[in-house]
Amino acid sequence: MENQEVIQIRDLHRDFQVGSETVHALNGINLKIFQGEFVSIMGTSGSGKSTLLNILGCLDTPTSGEYIIHGTSVSTLNKNQLSELRNRRIGFVFQNYNLLPRTSALDNVQLPLMYNPDISSKERKERALHALEAVKLADRIHHQPNQLSGGQQQRVAIARAIVNDPVILLADEATGNLDTRTSYEIMTLFQELHSKGKTIAFVTHEPDIATFTTRTVKLRDGKIILDENITQQSAATALAEYEKNMKHDQI
Amino acid sequence: MGIINLIKISITALLRNKGRAFLTMLGIIIGIASVIVMVSLGQSSTQNVRSELSSMGSNMIMIMPERQMRGGVDVGSGNSLTQKDLKSLQNTKYVRYVSPSVSSQAQLVFGSKNHSGSLQGVSPDYLEIRKYGMASGIMFTDEHVRSNAKVCVIGQTIVDELFGSGADPIGKSIRCGRVPLKVIGVLESKGQNQMGQDQDDIVLVPYTTIQTRFAGNKNRNNFNMIFASATSEEESELAATEITYILRNNHNIKEGDEDDFDIRTQQELLSTISSITEVLTLLLSAIASISLIVGGIGIMNIMYVTVTERTREIGLRMAIGAKQRDVMLQFLSESVILSLIGGIIGIFFGLIIAYVASKFMNLPYVVSQSAIGISFLVCAATGVFFGWYPARKAANMDPISALRYE
């Protein structure tokens, strides 16, 4: 199990036509992500990391090259098949949470399952409750987004991303809108999910956040310039230390 | 996505913006309500006319002699209807009742009271044809007709005029000229007909009595009119054809020559009046449906704004697995639900307004099921038609840019 490839990318290119000019957003990417990895994808803006994430998330298709997710080659799929693939195998976490306003946490988490006709409403609710428990929001299921803090909203978004039991969890600057303390809390949650066997790809531009992952992939100008396994730091420890410092500062 | 999920998603989305949803529905509510009111009032006035006509006997047929013109010269005096015609009309397939009618103006006197009225000589069948009922006493019989009996049956107005209201005139005699007529029955009151004539100002006597005792010699064998009644409302036209055939035969009218009589059925009158009210109803409904179209455009407008406003939501739904079809159906069903709920409220208000208006205008209150059914279908169609364009716009969004939309 440990060495099974969840994602396999071979010589992937993605070009955009801007006016008369062709921009090579991704220029020959080779990448494999294995089951149970926690990968951070780093790079400055314009490095192609958002494009890569869109392709990993099956929101976009490559111009050339091959992308295989969980044994399925994406380039042969039509729009509906891509939707279904996203629905069953991918979980998204966004920087701005993207929760439906005036909708309870429980209903927000159920949303992906609404688009899966194989799941009964009873099972849908059970799985949503389970996902909310996993992000420690079991006591907030009937709260609406505006009644939740930023960190709690992101937890609801994470619950929504894991409710369909995806093969890979894609996070796009998931801590970008949060303060340091809440960022550490969210990273603690991601590490917990990782320790339970989830495969996670985490796009960030903060080197600090990347240290909580097990592997870093660095992009520049549409190419991978660095891909190395790193020693994972514990977010829980970082959080404890941070709080100790804060107390110290106050005294 | 299942239909139940779809409706659930649409309703939750609409409930998130109750005030706006209501304002959007307002156009549809007004449109449907005005259509319902117009159709309902149109139908109730049609029914009003119909019920008044049928109180006169809806399968009644009137046969009148026609003055004959030959080369522009009046050669006949309209005496074409005879005893022979009456006899042959009594043995027909589609005519149930036949009564001749001869009339004579007379001054009616009882004691010191006077009333100027007309005597109508008829046969007992007349009651059935004109749908009169007896309030007291009896109608004269065929025996009275055979014996030219000096009896009469009078209407309520005559009772009031000659005997005073509440008095019992049965058995008393009214003097008409020199002839005393014994009152043997009083008719049930019918009130005015729609032309404003008092239908109770009536004295019925056996037609033979008029012919022998009141008319001159020249009228002995002729009738002013013959009233007949078809076996049913639907068979009025058949009866009219049958009567035409018999009378032409009796009068020896050659093929190609014109009838020397004139036949009028209530059905003709009814269909003329109905077609006028139908055209009016249609016209008013057409005007009312303009407001329905405006309401539909209101829905389109709001849905269009909603789609733009919810771009991020659409992006998110697509990212987590909504297909284009799902997004399209969601917005389409939102607009259909909006217009259907608006339609239901509109039907409700329309019925109330129609009820109040019909009471106000003294018309019968008619609930038109077909108008309700059609309004409902029109609402659904409006929702689909005007929701389609915004829904397609939503479905064609690119999830990546929709997610990043600010």
XYZ file of C-alpha atoms in Angstrom:
657
model
C 0.000 0.000 0.000
C 2.692 2.418 1.042
C 4.244 2.677 -2.371
C 1.136 2.877 -4.490
C 1.117 5.877 -6.821
C -1.878 8.106 -6.347
C -0.706 10.645 -8.862
C 1.552 10.188 -11.803
C 2.547 13.061 -14.081
C 4.756 12.589 -17.135
C 6.215 15.418 -19.203
C 3.218 17.623 -18.585
C 2.804 20.922 -20.430
C 0.107 23.538 -20.049
C 0.149 26.487 -22.420
C -2.065 29.559 -22.341
C -2.727 31.787 -25.283
C -2.454 35.401 -24.136
C -3.083 37.597 -27.157
C -0.650 36.441 -29.805
C 1.780 35.111 -27.265
C 1.915 31.580 -25.857
C 2.660 31.375 -22.154
C 4.122 28.075 -20.954
C 2.629 27.932 -17.488
C 3.846 24.386 -17.007
C 6.805 23.284 -19.007
C 7.601 19.585 -18.720
C 6.578 18.494 -15.240
C 7.338 14.986 -13.978
C 5.870 14.152 -10.605
C 4.709 11.124 -8.661
C 2.789 11.331 -5.421
C 2.470 8.123 -3.424
C -0.227 6.927 -1.107
C 0.140 8.519 2.336
C 2.443 11.347 1.341
C 2.051 14.916 2.602
C 3.518 17.058 -0.165
C 3.927 20.817 -0.092
C 4.034 22.527 -3.461
C 5.917 25.785 -3.250
C 6.788 28.593 -5.557
C 6.426 32.289 -6.092
C 3.424 33.686 -7.908
C 3.724 32.968 -11.624
C 5.749 29.828 -10.963
C 2.858 27.662 -12.192
C 1.808 26.192 -8.872
C -1.825 27.278 -9.236
C -1.957 25.818 -12.744
C -0.461 22.597 -11.425
C -3.055 22.494 -8.672
C -5.889 23.057 -11.144
C -4.610 20.152 -13.191
C -4.122 17.949 -10.135
C -7.707 18.820 -9.152
C -9.027 17.928 -12.616
C -10.414 21.437 -13.034
C -8.093 21.882 -16.009
C -6.602 19.478 -18.520
C -2.980 19.452 -19.747
C -2.039 20.722 -23.209
C 0.261 17.738 -23.560
C 1.744 15.043 -21.407
C 0.065 12.540 -19.199
C -1.732 12.810 -15.891
C -2.915 9.628 -14.219
C -4.851 9.832 -10.980
C -5.553 6.602 -9.139
C -5.132 4.651 -12.366
C -7.318 6.914 -14.518
C -5.799 8.912 -17.342
C -7.390 12.343 -17.218
C -6.731 13.545 -20.754
C -9.242 11.103 -22.236
C -12.136 12.275 -20.058
C -14.932 14.660 -21.006
C -16.332 17.416 -18.771
C -18.946 15.230 -17.099
C -16.456 12.476 -16.395
C -14.077 15.053 -14.898
C -16.903 16.308 -12.646
C -17.560 12.794 -11.487
C -13.850 12.209 -10.890
C -13.632 15.368 -8.744
C -16.728 14.327 -6.878
C -15.490 10.827 -5.973
C -11.699 11.082 -5.692
C -10.679 14.642 -4.885
C -11.157 16.885 -1.885
C -10.589 20.636 -2.222
C -9.673 23.093 0.525
C -9.511 26.743 -0.570
C -7.852 29.795 0.870
C -11.182 31.616 1.277
C -13.056 28.505 2.519
C -15.838 28.895 -0.116
C -18.627 27.829 2.209
C -22.223 28.477 1.177
C -23.483 31.472 3.149
C -26.542 31.100 5.389
C -26.162 27.341 5.244
C -25.400 25.200 8.277
C -22.029 23.489 8.688
C -23.753 20.142 8.341
C -25.401 21.095 5.027
C -22.156 22.585 3.732
C -20.322 19.349 4.460
C -23.051 17.261 2.834
C -22.823 19.231 -0.390
C -20.372 16.996 -2.345
C -22.445 13.926 -1.526
C -25.547 15.627 -2.919
C -23.993 15.178 -6.338
C -23.507 11.455 -5.826
C -26.802 9.674 -6.507
C -25.516 6.413 -5.008
C -25.549 7.860 -1.521
C -28.792 7.921 0.435
C -29.738 10.972 2.463
C -29.270 8.947 5.650
C -25.763 7.867 4.740
C -25.000 11.404 3.595
C -25.875 12.820 6.971
C -23.946 10.126 8.828
C -20.816 10.699 6.787
C -21.091 14.472 7.199
C -21.396 14.106 10.979
C -18.434 11.775 10.958
C -16.346 14.266 8.949
C -17.303 17.102 11.287
C -16.243 14.951 14.238
C -12.909 14.341 12.559
C -12.294 18.104 12.412
C -13.546 18.498 16.002
C -16.632 20.530 15.181
C -19.239 18.034 16.370
C -20.673 20.735 18.634
C -21.026 23.304 15.836
C -22.949 21.355 13.192
C -25.920 23.720 13.056
C -23.867 26.902 13.009
C -23.797 28.979 9.869
C -20.507 30.275 8.439
C -21.030 33.796 9.791
C -21.342 32.331 13.293
C -17.958 30.596 13.010
C -14.411 31.929 13.286
C -12.041 31.758 10.315
C -10.326 28.663 11.707
C -13.656 26.965 12.315
C -14.841 27.840 8.814
C -11.693 26.265 7.393
C -12.358 23.151 9.494
C -15.842 22.937 7.971
C -14.220 23.260 4.545
C -11.777 20.453 5.430
C -14.668 18.298 6.641
C -16.366 18.949 3.300
C -13.173 17.933 1.488
C -12.828 14.602 3.301
C -16.514 13.654 3.391
C -16.296 11.810 0.060
C -13.208 9.899 1.245
C -10.967 11.245 -1.571
C -7.763 9.605 -2.754
C -6.039 12.957 -2.485
C -6.732 16.122 -0.539
C -5.743 19.313 -2.356
C -5.236 22.448 -0.293
C -4.722 25.789 -1.986
C -3.071 28.229 0.441
C -5.374 26.757 3.080
C -3.720 28.827 5.842
C -3.371 31.993 3.766
C -6.241 33.832 5.444
C -5.484 32.688 8.985
C -3.291 34.088 11.772
C -0.237 32.158 12.930
C -1.918 30.434 15.827
C -4.923 29.282 13.770
C -2.572 28.263 10.935
C -0.763 25.962 13.354
C -4.090 24.533 14.498
C -5.139 23.823 10.932
C -1.735 22.268 10.163
C -2.133 20.093 13.281
C -5.437 18.923 11.819
C -3.822 18.187 8.441
C -1.057 16.237 10.157
C -3.683 14.229 12.016
C -5.469 13.412 8.788
C -2.104 12.499 7.252
C -1.296 10.186 10.134
C -4.617 8.450 9.504
C -3.423 7.694 5.968
C -4.675 10.602 3.886
C -2.623 11.734 0.904
C -2.323 15.494 0.885
C -0.946 18.037 -1.600
C -0.569 21.431 0.020
C 0.126 24.510 -2.068
C 1.745 27.321 -0.071
C 4.268 30.079 -0.423
C 5.206 30.095 3.278
C 8.366 28.017 3.948
C 7.317 27.903 7.607
C 4.125 26.001 6.763
C 5.962 23.690 4.349
C 8.085 22.308 7.207
C 5.030 20.500 8.548
C 4.868 18.314 5.437
C 6.974 15.284 4.525
C 8.085 16.364 1.089
C 8.599 19.670 -0.693
C 8.230 20.310 -4.407
C 9.462 23.705 -5.563
C 8.411 25.230 -8.865
C 9.886 28.046 -10.861
C 8.853 29.167 -14.361
C 6.740 26.073 -14.895
C 9.472 23.610 -13.968
C 10.275 21.628 -10.847
C 13.546 22.924 -9.470
C 13.547 21.012 -6.210
C 11.864 17.822 -5.011
C 13.035 16.417 -1.705
C 11.793 14.536 1.310
C 12.121 16.588 4.468
C 11.931 15.918 8.164
C 8.432 16.663 9.265
C 8.035 19.178 12.104
C 5.147 18.710 14.497
C 2.558 21.454 14.169
C 1.215 20.615 17.633
C 4.651 21.305 19.159
C 4.971 24.525 17.162
C 1.572 25.580 18.458
C 2.505 24.848 22.071
C 5.769 26.762 21.721
C 4.012 29.663 20.068
C 1.500 29.901 22.906
C 4.297 29.716 25.488
C 6.068 32.629 23.766
C 2.892 34.627 23.643
C 2.379 34.162 27.365
C 5.970 35.074 27.970
C 5.544 38.256 25.935
C 2.492 39.216 27.906
C 4.291 38.835 31.181
C -28.322 14.432 -8.943
C -31.707 13.167 -7.884
C -34.803 15.287 -8.335
C -35.399 15.506 -4.580
C -31.842 16.736 -3.979
C -32.307 19.209 -6.810
C -35.497 20.664 -5.339
C -33.922 20.705 -1.871
C -30.899 22.607 -3.163
C -33.079 25.098 -5.062
C -35.428 25.748 -2.173
C -32.569 26.283 0.292
C -30.995 28.703 -2.168
C -34.269 30.616 -2.523
C -34.868 30.697 1.215
C -31.482 32.340 1.667
C -33.015 35.422 0.064
C -36.664 35.458 1.043
C -37.353 39.138 0.428
C -35.937 39.083 -3.054
C -37.699 35.828 -3.877
C -41.011 37.399 -2.890
C -40.439 40.549 -4.933
C -39.535 38.411 -7.922
C -42.730 36.444 -7.499
C -44.822 39.605 -7.279
C -44.861 40.046 -11.052
C -46.083 36.499 -11.567
C -48.611 36.864 -8.753
C -50.143 39.961 -10.334
C -50.103 38.445 -13.811
C -51.760 35.178 -12.820
C -54.245 36.859 -10.499
C -55.443 39.213 -13.228
C -55.772 36.395 -15.758
C -57.793 34.353 -13.264
C -60.042 37.307 -12.446
C -60.710 38.084 -16.097
C -61.458 34.498 -17.083
C -63.549 33.924 -14.005
C -65.672 37.046 -14.482
C -66.060 36.321 -18.171
C -67.286 32.838 -17.427
C -69.611 33.969 -14.705
C -71.277 36.507 -16.978
C -71.632 33.830 -19.651
C -73.172 31.551 -17.082
C -75.445 34.336 -15.947
C -76.810 34.768 -19.460
C -77.107 31.036 -19.897
C -79.041 30.526 -16.706
C -81.423 33.344 -17.545
C -82.025 31.899 -20.970
C -82.581 28.432 -19.599
C -85.072 29.803 -17.092
C -87.023 30.742 -20.201
C -86.584 27.196 -21.424
C -83.242 26.482 -23.000
C -84.651 24.020 -25.486
C -87.495 26.306 -26.452
C -88.178 26.838 -30.143
C -90.330 29.686 -31.428
C -92.077 29.396 -34.773
C -93.448 32.603 -36.236
C -95.250 33.198 -39.477
C -93.360 35.403 -41.882
C -94.979 38.101 -43.918
C -94.613 37.033 -47.487
C -93.153 39.361 -50.028
C -93.388 38.686 -53.723
C -91.636 41.166 -55.934
C -91.552 43.632 -53.136
C -95.315 43.408 -52.579
C -96.725 42.165 -49.336
C -99.069 39.344 -50.279
C -99.407 37.331 -47.099
C -100.663 38.505 -43.788
C -98.687 36.102 -41.684
C -101.437 33.588 -41.140
C -99.361 30.633 -42.224
C -99.476 28.667 -38.957
C -102.575 26.570 -38.695
C -104.306 23.881 -36.704
C -102.968 21.369 -39.208
C -99.389 22.428 -38.461
C -100.011 22.041 -34.752
C -101.345 18.516 -35.255
C -98.402 17.403 -37.337
C -95.855 18.926 -34.926
C -97.338 16.828 -32.129
C -96.096 13.634 -33.812
C -92.392 14.248 -34.266
C -89.168 12.741 -33.086
C -87.278 15.705 -31.618
C -90.160 17.865 -30.426
C -91.509 17.008 -27.006
C -94.026 19.758 -26.286
C -95.962 21.990 -28.630
C -98.231 24.891 -27.782
C -99.811 27.385 -30.097
C -100.064 30.966 -29.035
C -102.735 33.478 -29.872
C -103.057 36.675 -27.997
C -105.611 39.331 -27.454
C -105.392 42.672 -25.722
C -107.961 43.067 -23.008
C -108.927 45.193 -20.067
C -109.060 42.949 -17.014
C -111.568 43.888 -14.353
C -112.203 42.467 -10.921
C -114.553 44.373 -8.694
C -113.365 47.934 -8.738
C -109.835 47.081 -9.918
C -108.650 47.415 -13.476
C -105.562 46.123 -15.226
C -104.652 46.464 -18.841
C -103.035 43.284 -20.038
C -103.013 40.681 -22.718
C -104.570 37.276 -22.791
C -102.453 34.493 -24.106
C -104.200 31.557 -25.610
C -102.051 28.463 -25.245
C -102.298 24.735 -24.663
C -101.365 23.029 -21.359
C -97.901 22.191 -22.781
C -97.002 25.884 -22.594
C -96.116 25.512 -18.934
C -93.458 22.920 -19.713
C -92.057 24.862 -22.637
C -91.666 28.151 -20.772
C -90.705 26.448 -17.500
C -93.523 27.945 -15.471
C -94.551 26.233 -12.253
C -97.884 26.378 -10.444
C -98.004 28.275 -7.161
C -101.567 27.224 -6.413
C -104.549 25.707 -8.169
C -104.204 23.761 -11.407
C -103.328 24.385 -15.038
C -106.218 24.014 -17.441
C -106.361 20.706 -19.285
C -106.886 19.476 -22.828
C -110.547 19.055 -21.878
C -110.765 22.777 -21.163
C -109.169 23.418 -24.539
C -111.667 21.184 -26.344
C -114.608 22.865 -24.686
C -113.397 26.471 -25.168
C -113.702 26.787 -21.408
C -113.835 30.230 -19.815
C -111.003 29.615 -17.390
C -107.653 31.242 -16.859
C -104.337 30.800 -15.056
C -102.766 34.053 -13.939
C -99.342 35.355 -12.962
C -98.391 36.920 -9.657
C -98.487 40.499 -10.972
C -102.133 40.068 -12.012
C -102.938 38.680 -8.565
C -101.315 41.721 -6.931
C -102.977 44.196 -9.277
C -106.514 42.818 -9.170
C -106.816 40.997 -5.875
C -104.146 42.591 -3.712
C -101.010 40.713 -2.676
C -101.541 37.711 -0.480
C -105.163 37.245 -1.556
C -106.341 33.892 -2.894
C -107.886 34.427 -6.315
C -108.735 30.774 -7.032
C -112.375 30.304 -7.924
C -112.987 34.023 -8.537
C -113.841 35.395 -11.950
C -112.058 38.113 -13.880
C -114.068 39.997 -16.461
C -112.412 40.551 -19.810
C -114.593 42.649 -21.957
C -117.876 40.803 -21.714
C -116.390 37.411 -21.034
C -115.898 36.292 -17.429
C -112.864 34.044 -16.910
C -112.702 31.840 -13.821
C -109.277 31.763 -12.191
C -108.275 28.130 -11.638
C -104.547 28.519 -11.010
C -101.745 30.925 -10.120
C -98.279 30.665 -11.651
C -95.072 30.702 -9.650
C -93.338 34.024 -9.847
C -90.453 34.243 -12.371
C -89.525 37.900 -12.061
C -88.099 39.907 -14.922
C -86.316 38.421 -17.877
C -83.032 39.937 -19.029
C -84.852 42.357 -21.292
C -86.634 43.765 -18.256
C -90.025 42.345 -19.093
C -92.221 41.265 -16.208
C -92.815 37.562 -16.781
C -95.523 37.476 -14.140
C -97.808 39.919 -15.944
C -99.542 37.107 -17.750
C -102.991 35.597 -18.198
C -103.095 32.156 -19.775
C -106.318 30.875 -21.297
C -107.061 27.891 -23.540
C -106.190 28.979 -27.089
C -109.543 27.833 -28.356
C -111.195 30.232 -25.947
C -109.305 33.143 -27.533
C -110.047 31.907 -31.035
C -113.768 31.508 -30.452
C -114.563 34.241 -27.967
C -112.085 37.055 -28.488
C -110.696 37.024 -31.998
C -112.539 37.898 -35.143
C -113.424 35.226 -37.670
C -110.234 35.672 -39.542
C -108.161 34.311 -36.719
C -110.190 31.220 -36.022
C -107.722 28.789 -37.431
C -104.470 30.633 -37.266
C -101.881 31.133 -34.589
C -99.683 34.109 -33.871
C -96.919 31.757 -32.938
C -96.194 28.168 -32.077
C -93.960 27.391 -29.112
C -92.228 24.051 -29.106
C -89.705 22.374 -26.929
C -86.991 20.077 -28.211
C -86.369 16.755 -26.511
C -83.101 18.180 -25.217
C -80.907 21.250 -25.480
C -78.500 19.465 -27.802
C -81.281 18.337 -30.108
C -82.679 21.847 -30.600
C -81.097 22.158 -34.010
C -82.366 18.751 -35.121
C -85.812 19.677 -33.920
C -85.648 22.947 -35.839
C -84.696 21.077 -39.006
C -87.469 18.609 -38.474
C -90.016 21.385 -37.941
C -88.835 23.176 -41.061
C -89.269 20.006 -43.087
C -92.788 19.362 -41.756
C -94.002 22.922 -42.182
C -92.628 23.251 -45.706
C -94.400 20.054 -46.546
C -97.656 21.250 -44.964
C -97.473 24.591 -46.724
C -96.598 23.047 -50.081
C -93.492 25.149 -50.483
C -91.531 24.184 -53.572
C -87.862 23.458 -53.367
C -85.890 26.640 -53.770
C -88.679 28.854 -52.491
C -88.301 30.581 -49.166
C -89.991 29.484 -45.956
C -93.174 31.318 -45.031
C -92.296 30.993 -41.362
C -89.392 31.785 -39.126
C -87.850 29.435 -36.570
C -85.788 30.707 -33.622
C -84.118 28.433 -31.125
C -82.772 29.548 -27.760
C -79.507 27.887 -28.761
C -78.939 30.455 -31.480
C -79.504 33.272 -29.065
C -77.297 31.603 -26.505
C -74.441 31.022 -28.895
C -74.574 34.626 -30.095
C -74.401 35.986 -26.571
C -71.773 33.430 -25.542
C -69.541 34.272 -28.459
C -69.647 37.961 -27.535
C -68.680 37.300 -23.930
C -66.048 34.807 -25.027
C -64.371 37.340 -27.281
C -64.439 39.891 -24.479
C -62.995 37.399 -22.004
C -60.266 36.478 -24.445
C -59.398 40.111 -25.050
C -59.212 40.936 -21.352
C -57.165 37.803 -20.648
C -54.768 38.761 -23.397
C -54.254 42.145 -21.785
C -53.827 40.476 -18.401
C -51.282 38.046 -19.778
C -49.041 40.936 -20.758
C -48.438 41.450 -17.066
C -47.565 37.771 -16.866
C -44.882 38.263 -19.489
C -43.559 41.279 -17.600
C -43.476 39.096 -14.490
C -41.512 36.472 -16.398
C -38.980 39.049 -17.513
C -38.688 40.077 -13.855
C -37.729 36.506 -13.013
C -35.168 36.422 -15.798
C -33.682 39.681 -14.617
C -33.327 38.562 -11.007
C -32.019 35.129 -11.966
C -29.429 36.805 -14.129
C -28.269 38.971 -11.230
C -28.345 35.951 -8.940
C -26.114 33.952 -11.246
C -23.499 36.715 -11.319
C -23.733 37.195 -7.583
C -23.303 33.500 -6.920
C -20.422 32.930 -9.316
C -18.186 31.642 -6.501
C -20.880 29.254 -5.338
C -21.228 27.942 -8.897
C -17.450 27.509 -9.104
C -17.416 25.646 -5.821
C -20.270 23.365 -6.827
C -18.461 22.530 -10.044
C -15.191 21.920 -8.189
C -16.802 19.428 -5.832
C -18.447 17.534 -8.635
C -21.553 19.311 -9.975
C -21.913 18.634 -13.680
C -22.961 21.386 -16.085
C -26.354 19.766 -16.242
C -26.643 19.878 -12.429
C -25.904 23.608 -12.322
C -28.256 24.287 -15.205
C -31.046 22.296 -13.569
C -30.480 23.966 -10.221
C -31.004 27.463 -11.587
C -33.804 26.336 -13.859
C -35.642 24.712 -10.994
C -35.113 27.819 -8.868
C -36.901 29.916 -11.460
C -39.610 27.300 -11.969
C -40.205 27.040 -8.227
C -40.336 30.837 -8.004
C -42.893 31.115 -10.761
C -44.947 28.144 -9.548
C -45.185 29.462 -6.005
C -45.980 32.888 -7.455
C -48.612 31.221 -9.607
C -50.225 29.452 -6.654
C -50.390 32.697 -4.681
C -51.684 34.462 -7.805
C -54.429 31.867 -8.324
C -55.403 32.211 -4.685
C -55.632 36.014 -4.871
C -57.313 35.869 -8.258
C -60.065 33.632 -6.894
C -60.615 35.939 -3.929
C -60.785 39.046 -6.131
C -63.092 37.273 -8.584
C -65.324 36.238 -5.681
C -65.575 39.774 -4.313
C -66.098 41.262 -7.784
C -68.818 38.769 -8.709
C -70.676 39.480 -5.476
C -70.317 43.174 -6.192
C -71.593 42.852 -9.752
C -74.351 40.422 -8.817
C -72.975 37.627 -10.962
C -72.712 33.946 -10.110
C -69.235 33.011 -8.812
C -67.560 30.592 -11.189
C -64.305 28.814 -10.384
C -62.784 27.980 -13.717
C -60.788 24.794 -13.284
C -59.393 25.016 -16.784
C -58.155 28.569 -16.135
C -56.433 27.385 -12.953
C -54.890 24.422 -14.734
C -53.715 26.500 -17.667
C -52.325 29.237 -15.375
C -50.350 26.597 -13.572
C -48.876 25.244 -16.797
C -48.170 28.777 -18.036
C -46.298 29.462 -14.781
C -44.132 26.392 -15.198
C -43.484 27.335 -18.821
C -42.654 30.920 -17.811
C -40.177 29.615 -15.246
C -38.459 27.386 -17.776
C -38.526 29.940 -20.587
C -37.230 32.908 -18.620
C -34.954 30.849 -16.378
C -33.260 29.086 -19.232
C -30.940 31.874 -20.327
C -29.538 32.692 -16.858
C -29.257 28.973 -16.085
C -27.251 28.365 -19.229
C -24.979 31.234 -18.324
C -24.359 29.600 -14.941
C -23.740 26.181 -16.449
C -21.240 27.499 -18.975
C -19.005 29.086 -16.361
C -15.423 27.981 -16.122
C -14.937 26.551 -12.623
C -11.399 27.932 -12.265
C -12.284 31.563 -12.945
C -15.593 31.218 -11.111
C -13.737 30.098 -7.979
C -11.430 33.097 -8.139
C -14.269 35.556 -8.910
C -14.362 38.488 -6.528
